[in-house]
PDB file of N, CA, C and O in Angstrom, chain B, residues numbered from 101:
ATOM      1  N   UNK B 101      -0.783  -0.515  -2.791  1.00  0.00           N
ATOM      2  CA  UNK B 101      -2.028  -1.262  -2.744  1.00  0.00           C
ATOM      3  C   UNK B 101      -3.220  -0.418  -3.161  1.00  0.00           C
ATOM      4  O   UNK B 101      -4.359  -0.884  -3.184  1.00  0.00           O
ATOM      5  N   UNK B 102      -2.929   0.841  -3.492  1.00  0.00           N
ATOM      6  CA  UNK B 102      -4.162   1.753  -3.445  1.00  0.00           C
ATOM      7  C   UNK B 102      -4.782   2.831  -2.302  1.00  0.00           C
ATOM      8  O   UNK B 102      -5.611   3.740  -2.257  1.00  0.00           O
ATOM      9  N   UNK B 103      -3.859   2.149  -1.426  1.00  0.00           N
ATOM     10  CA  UNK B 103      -4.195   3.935  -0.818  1.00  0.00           C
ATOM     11  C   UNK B 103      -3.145   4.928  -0.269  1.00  0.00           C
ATOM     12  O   UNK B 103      -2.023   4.655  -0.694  1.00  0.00           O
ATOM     13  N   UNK B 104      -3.180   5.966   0.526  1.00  0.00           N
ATOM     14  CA  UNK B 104      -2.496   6.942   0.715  1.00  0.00           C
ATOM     15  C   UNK B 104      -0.922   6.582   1.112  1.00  0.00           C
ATOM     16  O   UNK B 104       0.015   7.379   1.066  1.00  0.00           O
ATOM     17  N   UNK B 105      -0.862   5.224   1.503  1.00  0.00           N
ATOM     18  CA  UNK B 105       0.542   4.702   2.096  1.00  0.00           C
ATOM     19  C   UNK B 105       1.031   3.935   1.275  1.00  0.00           C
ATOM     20  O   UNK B 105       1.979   3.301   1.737  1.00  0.00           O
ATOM     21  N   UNK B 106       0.746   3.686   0.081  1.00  0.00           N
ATOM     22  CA  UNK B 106       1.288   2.685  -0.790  1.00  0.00           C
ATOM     23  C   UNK B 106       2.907   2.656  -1.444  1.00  0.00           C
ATOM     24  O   UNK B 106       3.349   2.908  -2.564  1.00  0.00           O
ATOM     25  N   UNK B 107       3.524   2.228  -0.182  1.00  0.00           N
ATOM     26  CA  UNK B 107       4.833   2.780  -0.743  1.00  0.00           C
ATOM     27  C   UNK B 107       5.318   1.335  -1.219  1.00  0.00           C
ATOM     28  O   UNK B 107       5.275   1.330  -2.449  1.00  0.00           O
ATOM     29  N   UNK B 108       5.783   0.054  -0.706  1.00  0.00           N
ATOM     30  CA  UNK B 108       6.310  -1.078  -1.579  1.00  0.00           C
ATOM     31  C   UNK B 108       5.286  -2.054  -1.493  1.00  0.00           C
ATOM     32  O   UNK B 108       4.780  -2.468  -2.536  1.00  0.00           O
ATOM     33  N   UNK B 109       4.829  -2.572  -0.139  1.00  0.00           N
ATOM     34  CA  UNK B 109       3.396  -3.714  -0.060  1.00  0.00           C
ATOM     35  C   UNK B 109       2.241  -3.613  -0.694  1.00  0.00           C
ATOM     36  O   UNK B 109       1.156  -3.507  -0.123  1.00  0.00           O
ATOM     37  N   UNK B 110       2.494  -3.653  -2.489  1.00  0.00           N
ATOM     38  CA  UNK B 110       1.413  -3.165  -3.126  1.00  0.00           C
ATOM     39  C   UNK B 110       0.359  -4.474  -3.124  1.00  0.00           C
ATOM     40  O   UNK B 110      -0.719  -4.488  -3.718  1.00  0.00           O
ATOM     41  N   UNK B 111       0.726  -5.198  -2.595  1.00  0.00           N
ATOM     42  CA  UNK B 111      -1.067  -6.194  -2.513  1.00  0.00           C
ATOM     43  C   UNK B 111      -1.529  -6.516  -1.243  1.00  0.00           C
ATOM     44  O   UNK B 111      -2.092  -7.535  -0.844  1.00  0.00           O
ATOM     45  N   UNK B 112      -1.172  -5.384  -0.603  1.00  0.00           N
ATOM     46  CA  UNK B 112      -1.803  -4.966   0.612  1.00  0.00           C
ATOM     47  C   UNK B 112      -2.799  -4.154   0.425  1.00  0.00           C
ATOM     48  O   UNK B 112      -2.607  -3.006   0.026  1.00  0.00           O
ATOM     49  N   UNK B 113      -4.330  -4.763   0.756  1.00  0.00           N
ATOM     50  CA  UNK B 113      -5.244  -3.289   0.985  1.00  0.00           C
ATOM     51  C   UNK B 113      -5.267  -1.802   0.508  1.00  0.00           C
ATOM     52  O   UNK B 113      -5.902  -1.209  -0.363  1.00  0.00           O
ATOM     53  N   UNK B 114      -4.179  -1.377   1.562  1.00  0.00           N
ATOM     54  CA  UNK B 114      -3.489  -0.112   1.527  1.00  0.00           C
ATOM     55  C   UNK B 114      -2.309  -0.146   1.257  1.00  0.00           C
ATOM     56  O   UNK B 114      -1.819   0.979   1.352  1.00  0.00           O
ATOM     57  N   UNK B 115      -1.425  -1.094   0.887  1.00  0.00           N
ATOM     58  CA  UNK B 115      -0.510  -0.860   1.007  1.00  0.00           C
ATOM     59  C   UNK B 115       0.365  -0.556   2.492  1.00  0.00           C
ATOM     60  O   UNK B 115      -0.066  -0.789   3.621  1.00  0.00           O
ATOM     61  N   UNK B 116       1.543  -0.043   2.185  1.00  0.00           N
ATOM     62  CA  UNK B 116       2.256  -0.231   3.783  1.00  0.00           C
ATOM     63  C   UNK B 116       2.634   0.951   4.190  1.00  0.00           C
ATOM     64  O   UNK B 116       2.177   1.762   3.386  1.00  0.00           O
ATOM     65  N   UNK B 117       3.259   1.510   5.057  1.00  0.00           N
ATOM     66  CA  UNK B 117       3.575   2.388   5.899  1.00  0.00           C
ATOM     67  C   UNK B 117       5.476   2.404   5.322  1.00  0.00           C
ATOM     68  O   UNK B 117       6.281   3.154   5.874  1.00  0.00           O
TER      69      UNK B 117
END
């Protein structure tokens, strides 16, 4: 998603954990 956790939930915010 763009930040430091962006490992698969890329249209998340941040992405996911």
């Amino acid at each position: 998603g763009g930040g430091p956790w962006d490992s698969v939930a890329c249209v998340l915010p941040n992405g996911s954990l």
